[in-house]
Coordinates of C-alpha atoms in Angstrom, one line a residue:
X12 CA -7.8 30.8 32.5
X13 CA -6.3 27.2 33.7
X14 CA -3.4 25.5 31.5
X15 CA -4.1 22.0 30.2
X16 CA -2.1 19.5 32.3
X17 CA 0.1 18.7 29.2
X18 CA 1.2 14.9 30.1
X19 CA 2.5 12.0 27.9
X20 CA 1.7 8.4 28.6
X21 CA 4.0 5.5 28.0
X22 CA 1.7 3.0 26.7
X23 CA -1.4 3.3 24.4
X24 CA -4.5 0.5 24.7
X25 CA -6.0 -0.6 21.0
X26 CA -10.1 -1.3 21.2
X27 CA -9.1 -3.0 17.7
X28 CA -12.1 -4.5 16.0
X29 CA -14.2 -6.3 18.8
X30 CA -14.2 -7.5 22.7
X31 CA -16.2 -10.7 22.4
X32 CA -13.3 -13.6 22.5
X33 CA -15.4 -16.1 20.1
X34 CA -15.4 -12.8 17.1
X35 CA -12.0 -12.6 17.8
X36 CA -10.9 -16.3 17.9
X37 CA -13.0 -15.8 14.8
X38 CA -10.7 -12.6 13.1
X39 CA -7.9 -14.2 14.2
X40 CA -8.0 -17.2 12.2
X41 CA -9.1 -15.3 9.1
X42 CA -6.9 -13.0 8.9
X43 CA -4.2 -15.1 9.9
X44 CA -4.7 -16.7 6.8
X45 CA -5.1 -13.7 4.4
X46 CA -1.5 -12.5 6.2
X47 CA -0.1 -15.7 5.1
X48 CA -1.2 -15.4 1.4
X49 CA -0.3 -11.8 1.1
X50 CA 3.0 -12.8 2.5
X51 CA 3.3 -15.7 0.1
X52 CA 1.8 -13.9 -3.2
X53 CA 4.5 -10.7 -3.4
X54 CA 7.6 -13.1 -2.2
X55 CA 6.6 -14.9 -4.9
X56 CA 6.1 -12.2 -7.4
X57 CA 9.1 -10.7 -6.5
X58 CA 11.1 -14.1 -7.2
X59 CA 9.5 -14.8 -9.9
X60 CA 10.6 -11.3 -11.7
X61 CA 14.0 -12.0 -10.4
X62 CA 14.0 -16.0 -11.9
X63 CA 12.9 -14.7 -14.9
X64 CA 14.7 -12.4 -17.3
X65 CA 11.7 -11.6 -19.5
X66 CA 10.6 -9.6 -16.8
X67 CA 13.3 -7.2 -16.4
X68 CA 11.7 -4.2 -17.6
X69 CA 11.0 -0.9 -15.7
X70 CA 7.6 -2.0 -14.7
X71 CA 8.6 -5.3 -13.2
X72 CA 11.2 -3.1 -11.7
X73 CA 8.3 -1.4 -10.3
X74 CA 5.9 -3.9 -9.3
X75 CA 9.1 -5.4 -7.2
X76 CA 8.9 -2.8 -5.3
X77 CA 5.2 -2.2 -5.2
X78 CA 5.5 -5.6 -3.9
X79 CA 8.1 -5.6 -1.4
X80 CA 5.9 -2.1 -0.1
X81 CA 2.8 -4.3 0.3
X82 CA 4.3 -7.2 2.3
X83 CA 6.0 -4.3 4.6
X84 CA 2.7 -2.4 5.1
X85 CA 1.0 -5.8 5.9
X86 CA 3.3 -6.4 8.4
X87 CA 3.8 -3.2 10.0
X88 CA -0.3 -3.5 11.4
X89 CA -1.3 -7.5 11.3
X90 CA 1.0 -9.2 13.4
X91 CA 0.0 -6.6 16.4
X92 CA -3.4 -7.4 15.2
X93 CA -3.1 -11.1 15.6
X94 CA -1.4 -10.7 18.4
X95 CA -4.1 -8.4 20.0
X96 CA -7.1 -10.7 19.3
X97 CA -5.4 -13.4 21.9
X98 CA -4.6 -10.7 24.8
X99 CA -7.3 -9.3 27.1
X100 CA -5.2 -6.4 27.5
X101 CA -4.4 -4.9 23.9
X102 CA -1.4 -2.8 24.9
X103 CA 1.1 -1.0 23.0
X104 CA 4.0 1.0 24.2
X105 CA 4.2 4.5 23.5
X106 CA 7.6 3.5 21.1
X107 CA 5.5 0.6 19.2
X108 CA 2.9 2.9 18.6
X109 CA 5.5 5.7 17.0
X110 CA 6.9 3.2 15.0
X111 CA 4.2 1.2 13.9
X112 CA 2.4 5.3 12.4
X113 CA 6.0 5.8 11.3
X114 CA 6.3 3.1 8.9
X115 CA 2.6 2.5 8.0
X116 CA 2.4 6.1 7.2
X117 CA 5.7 6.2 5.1
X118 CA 5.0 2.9 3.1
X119 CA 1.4 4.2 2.0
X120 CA 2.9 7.3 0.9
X121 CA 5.9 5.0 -0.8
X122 CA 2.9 3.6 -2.5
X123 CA 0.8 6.1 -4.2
X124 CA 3.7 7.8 -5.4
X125 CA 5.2 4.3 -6.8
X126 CA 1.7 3.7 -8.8
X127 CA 1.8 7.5 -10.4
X128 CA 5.7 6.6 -11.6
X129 CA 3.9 3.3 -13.0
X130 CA 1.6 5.1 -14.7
X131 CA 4.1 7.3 -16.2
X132 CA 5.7 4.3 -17.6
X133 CA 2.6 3.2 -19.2
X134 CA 2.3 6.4 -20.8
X135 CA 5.8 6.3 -22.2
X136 CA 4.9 2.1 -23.6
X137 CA 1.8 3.5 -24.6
X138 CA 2.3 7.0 -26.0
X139 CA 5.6 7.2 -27.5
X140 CA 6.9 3.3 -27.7
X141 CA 9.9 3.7 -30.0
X142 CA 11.4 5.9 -27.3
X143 CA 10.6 3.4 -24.4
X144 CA 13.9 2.3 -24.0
X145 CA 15.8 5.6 -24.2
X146 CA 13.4 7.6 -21.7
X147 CA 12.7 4.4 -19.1
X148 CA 16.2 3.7 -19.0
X149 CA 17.7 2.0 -16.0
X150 CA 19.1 5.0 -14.3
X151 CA 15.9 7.0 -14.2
X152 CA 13.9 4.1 -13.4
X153 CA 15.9 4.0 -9.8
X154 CA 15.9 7.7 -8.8
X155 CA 12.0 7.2 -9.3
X156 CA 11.7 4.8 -7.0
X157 CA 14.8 6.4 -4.9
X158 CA 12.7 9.5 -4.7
X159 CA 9.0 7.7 -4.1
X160 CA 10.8 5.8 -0.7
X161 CA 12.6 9.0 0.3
X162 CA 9.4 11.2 0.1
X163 CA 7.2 8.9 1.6
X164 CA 9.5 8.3 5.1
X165 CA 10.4 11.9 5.0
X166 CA 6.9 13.1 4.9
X167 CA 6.1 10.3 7.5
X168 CA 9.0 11.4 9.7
X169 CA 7.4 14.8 9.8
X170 CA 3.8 14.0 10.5
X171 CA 5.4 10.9 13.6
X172 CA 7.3 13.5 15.2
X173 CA 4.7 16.6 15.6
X174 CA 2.0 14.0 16.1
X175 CA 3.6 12.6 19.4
X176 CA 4.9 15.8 20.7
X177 CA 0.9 16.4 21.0
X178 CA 0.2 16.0 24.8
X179 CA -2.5 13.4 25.6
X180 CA -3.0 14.0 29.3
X181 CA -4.8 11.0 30.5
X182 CA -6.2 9.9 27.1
X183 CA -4.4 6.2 26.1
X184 CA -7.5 4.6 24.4
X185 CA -6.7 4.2 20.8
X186 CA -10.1 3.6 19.2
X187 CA -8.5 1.6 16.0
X188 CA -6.9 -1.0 15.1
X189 CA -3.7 0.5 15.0
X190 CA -1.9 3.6 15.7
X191 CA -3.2 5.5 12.6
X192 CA -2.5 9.2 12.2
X193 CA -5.8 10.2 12.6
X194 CA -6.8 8.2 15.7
X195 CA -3.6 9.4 17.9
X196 CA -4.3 13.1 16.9
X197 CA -7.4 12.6 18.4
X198 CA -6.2 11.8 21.9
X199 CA -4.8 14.9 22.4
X200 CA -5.5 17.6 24.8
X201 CA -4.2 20.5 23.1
X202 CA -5.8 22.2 19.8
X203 CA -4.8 19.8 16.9
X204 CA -5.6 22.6 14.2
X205 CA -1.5 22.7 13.0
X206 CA -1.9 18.7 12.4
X207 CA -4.8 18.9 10.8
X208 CA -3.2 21.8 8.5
X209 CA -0.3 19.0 8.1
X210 CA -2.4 16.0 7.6
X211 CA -4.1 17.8 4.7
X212 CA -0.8 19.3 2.8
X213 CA 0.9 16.2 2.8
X214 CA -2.6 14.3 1.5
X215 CA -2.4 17.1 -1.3
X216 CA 1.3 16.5 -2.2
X217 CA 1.5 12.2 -1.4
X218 CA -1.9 11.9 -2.8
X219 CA -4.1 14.2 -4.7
X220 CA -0.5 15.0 -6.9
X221 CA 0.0 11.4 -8.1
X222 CA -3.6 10.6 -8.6
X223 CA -3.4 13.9 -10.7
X224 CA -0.5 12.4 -12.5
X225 CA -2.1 9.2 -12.7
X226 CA -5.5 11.1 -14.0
X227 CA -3.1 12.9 -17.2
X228 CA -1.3 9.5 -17.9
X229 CA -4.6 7.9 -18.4
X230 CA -6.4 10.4 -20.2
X231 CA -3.3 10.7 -22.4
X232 CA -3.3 7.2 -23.2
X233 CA -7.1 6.4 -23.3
X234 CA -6.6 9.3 -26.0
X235 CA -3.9 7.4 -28.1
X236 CA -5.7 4.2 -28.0
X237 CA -8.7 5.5 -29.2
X238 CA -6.5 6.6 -32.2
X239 CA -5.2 3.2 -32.8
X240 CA -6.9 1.6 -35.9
X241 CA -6.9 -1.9 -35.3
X242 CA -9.2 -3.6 -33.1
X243 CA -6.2 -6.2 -31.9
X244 CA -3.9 -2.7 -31.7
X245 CA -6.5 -1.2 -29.2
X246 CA -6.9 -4.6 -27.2
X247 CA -2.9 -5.2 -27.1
X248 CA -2.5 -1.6 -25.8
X249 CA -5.2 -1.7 -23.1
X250 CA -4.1 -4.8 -21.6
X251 CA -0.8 -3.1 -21.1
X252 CA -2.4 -1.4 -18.4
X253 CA -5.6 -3.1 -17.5
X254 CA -3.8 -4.4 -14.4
X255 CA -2.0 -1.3 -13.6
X256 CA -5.4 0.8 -13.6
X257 CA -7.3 -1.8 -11.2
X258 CA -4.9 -1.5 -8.5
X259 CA -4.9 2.5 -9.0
X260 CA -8.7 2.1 -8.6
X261 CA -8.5 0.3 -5.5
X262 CA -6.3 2.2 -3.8
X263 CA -6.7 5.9 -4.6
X264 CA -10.3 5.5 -4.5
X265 CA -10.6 4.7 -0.2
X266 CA -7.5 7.0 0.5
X267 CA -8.8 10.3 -1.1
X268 CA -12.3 9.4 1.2
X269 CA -10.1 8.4 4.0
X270 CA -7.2 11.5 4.6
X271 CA -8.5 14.6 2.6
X272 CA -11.1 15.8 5.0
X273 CA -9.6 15.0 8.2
X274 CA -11.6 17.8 9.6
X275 CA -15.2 15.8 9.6
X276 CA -16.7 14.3 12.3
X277 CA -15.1 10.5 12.4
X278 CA -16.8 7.4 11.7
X279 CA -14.5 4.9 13.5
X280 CA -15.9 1.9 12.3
X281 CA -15.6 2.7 8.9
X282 CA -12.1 4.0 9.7
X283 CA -11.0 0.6 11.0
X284 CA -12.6 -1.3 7.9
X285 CA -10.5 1.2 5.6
X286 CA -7.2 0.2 7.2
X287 CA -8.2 -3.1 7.2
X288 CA -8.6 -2.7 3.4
X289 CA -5.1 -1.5 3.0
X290 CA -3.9 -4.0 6.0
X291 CA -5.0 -6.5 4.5
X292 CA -7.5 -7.2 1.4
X293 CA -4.7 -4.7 -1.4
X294 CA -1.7 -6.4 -0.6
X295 CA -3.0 -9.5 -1.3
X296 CA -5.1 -9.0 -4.1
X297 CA -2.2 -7.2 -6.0
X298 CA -0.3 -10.3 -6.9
X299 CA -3.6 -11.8 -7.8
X300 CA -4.7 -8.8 -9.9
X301 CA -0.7 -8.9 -11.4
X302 CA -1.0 -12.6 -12.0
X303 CA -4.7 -13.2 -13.5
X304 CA -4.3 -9.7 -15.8
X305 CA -1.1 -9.8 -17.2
X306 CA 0.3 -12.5 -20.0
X307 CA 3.9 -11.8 -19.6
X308 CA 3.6 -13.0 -15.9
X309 CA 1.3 -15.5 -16.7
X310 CA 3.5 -17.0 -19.4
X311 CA 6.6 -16.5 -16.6
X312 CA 4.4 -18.7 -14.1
X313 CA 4.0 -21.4 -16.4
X314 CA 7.4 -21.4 -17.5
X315 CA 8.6 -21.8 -14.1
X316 CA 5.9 -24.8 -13.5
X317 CA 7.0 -26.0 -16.1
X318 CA 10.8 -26.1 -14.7
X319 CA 9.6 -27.5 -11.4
X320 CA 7.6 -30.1 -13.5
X321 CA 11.1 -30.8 -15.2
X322 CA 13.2 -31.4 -11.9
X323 CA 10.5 -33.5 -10.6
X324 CA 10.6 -35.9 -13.5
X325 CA 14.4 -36.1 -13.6
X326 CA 14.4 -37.3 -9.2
X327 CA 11.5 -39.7 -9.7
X328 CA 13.1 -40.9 -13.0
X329 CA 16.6 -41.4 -11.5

């Protein structure tokens, strides 16, 4: 029986999304723009929650860093994107591409966990409000979010370094639009059955365990609003979460069908349209979803407006 010529390759090539320059010129432009506005919406959320002291409460505490996660995971895949759609030759070197499933891996993982801790806050505002303060306190709020940043990079640490010891021999097309876990495992020559044994633990302990959490929190609070008697009661308590529950929604719902069956035959195009979704389209509708659903930020927005409207009037009145 002949041994697989177990090679590495130093640089990777990215099909990315299309090889006809006007589609491209096309992408580029668009989501250039949706970059920009991502970028712009969650600096601007995280000021704004810094600017205004109203919003110092754990789940502003969390949506900084929900946030600060989404800008990061936009810019860990777009950039190389844009970048891509103006070169003939989409090349990436075999360090960019570790780093780049590195810190897209860890910063999804940071995410899902951060959205189960949010949850549990809602739960606490929700189910047992005269103890808000004394359970969400400021000191467990930060080894929440400690622990949802140390777990995701650890587990992405992990799944970066026994992807790239796989051997690709020759293979250095990257059918994607980034190095994504699932499209480098595929390039190699070796069986991939320990990966794929990987891939699905740590879906089941970064993903199916806080949607789980996420799943009790909401059926314990659905529960105590039901109980409440007052029609204004149920609305005030519901709103609480309303924005909270939309963003779950978006972003459990594609990453269950994404990473829990990574043994089934791949449909790339739809792979590359899923990490667009999380490249791209949640990061920047977060903010909006934050902004449009929420009063408390709503009321901060116009109260800084209305400082900026202030200022103005004082330099043209001086």
């Amino acid at each position: 029986m002949g041994t697989v010529n177990q090679t590495w390759v130093s640089s990777f090539i990215l099909l990315g999304l299309s090889s006809d320059w006007k589609t491209q010129v096309s992408l580029f432009v668009l989501f250039l723009a949706m970059y920009l506005v991502t970028v712009l919406g969650n600096i601007l959320i995280i000021i704004l929650i810094h600017l205004d002291s109203h919003l110092h409460t754990p789940m502003y505490f969390f949506l900084t860093n929900l946030s600060l996660v989404d800008v990061s995971y936009a810019t860990t895949i777009v950039p190389q994107l844009l970048v891509h759609f103006l070169e003939e030759e989409k090349l990436i070197s075999y360090l960019s591409c570790a780093a780049q499933l590195f810190f897209s891996l860890g910063l999804g993982g940071i995410e899902f966990v951060l959205l189960a801790t949010m949850a549990y806050d809602r739960y606490v505002a929700v189910c047992d409000p005269l103890r808000y303060s004394a359970i969400m306190h400021g000191g467990l709020c930060v080894r929440l979010v400690a622990a949802s940043w140390f777990g995701g990079f650890l587990n992405s640490l992990m799944q970066t370094v026994i992807t790239f010891q796989l051997p690709t021999c020759t293979n250095h097309i990257i059918d994607h639009i980034s190095c994504e876990l699932l499209a480098v495992v595929r390039l190699a020559c070796v069986d991939t059955s320990s990966n794929e044994v990987a891939i699905m633990a740590s879906s089941i302990i970064l993903l199916m365990t806080p949607f789980l959490l996420v799943l009790l929190s909401y059926i314990k609070i659905i529960s105590t609003i039901l109980k409440i008697q007052s029609t204004e009661g149920r609305k005030k308590a519901f709103q609480t979460c309303a924005s909270h529950l939309t963003v779950v929604a978006l972003c459990y719902g594609m990453a269950i069908f994404t990473y829990i069956q990574p043994h089934s035959t791949p449909n790339i195009l739809q792979e590359k349209m899923i990490s667009l979704f999380y490249a791209l389209l949640t990061p920047m509708l977060n903010p909006v979803i934050y902004s449009m659903r929420n009063k408390e930020v709503k009321g901060a927005w116009q109260k800084l407006l209305g400082k900026f409207d202030e200022i103005k009037l004082k330099l043209t009145t001086s």
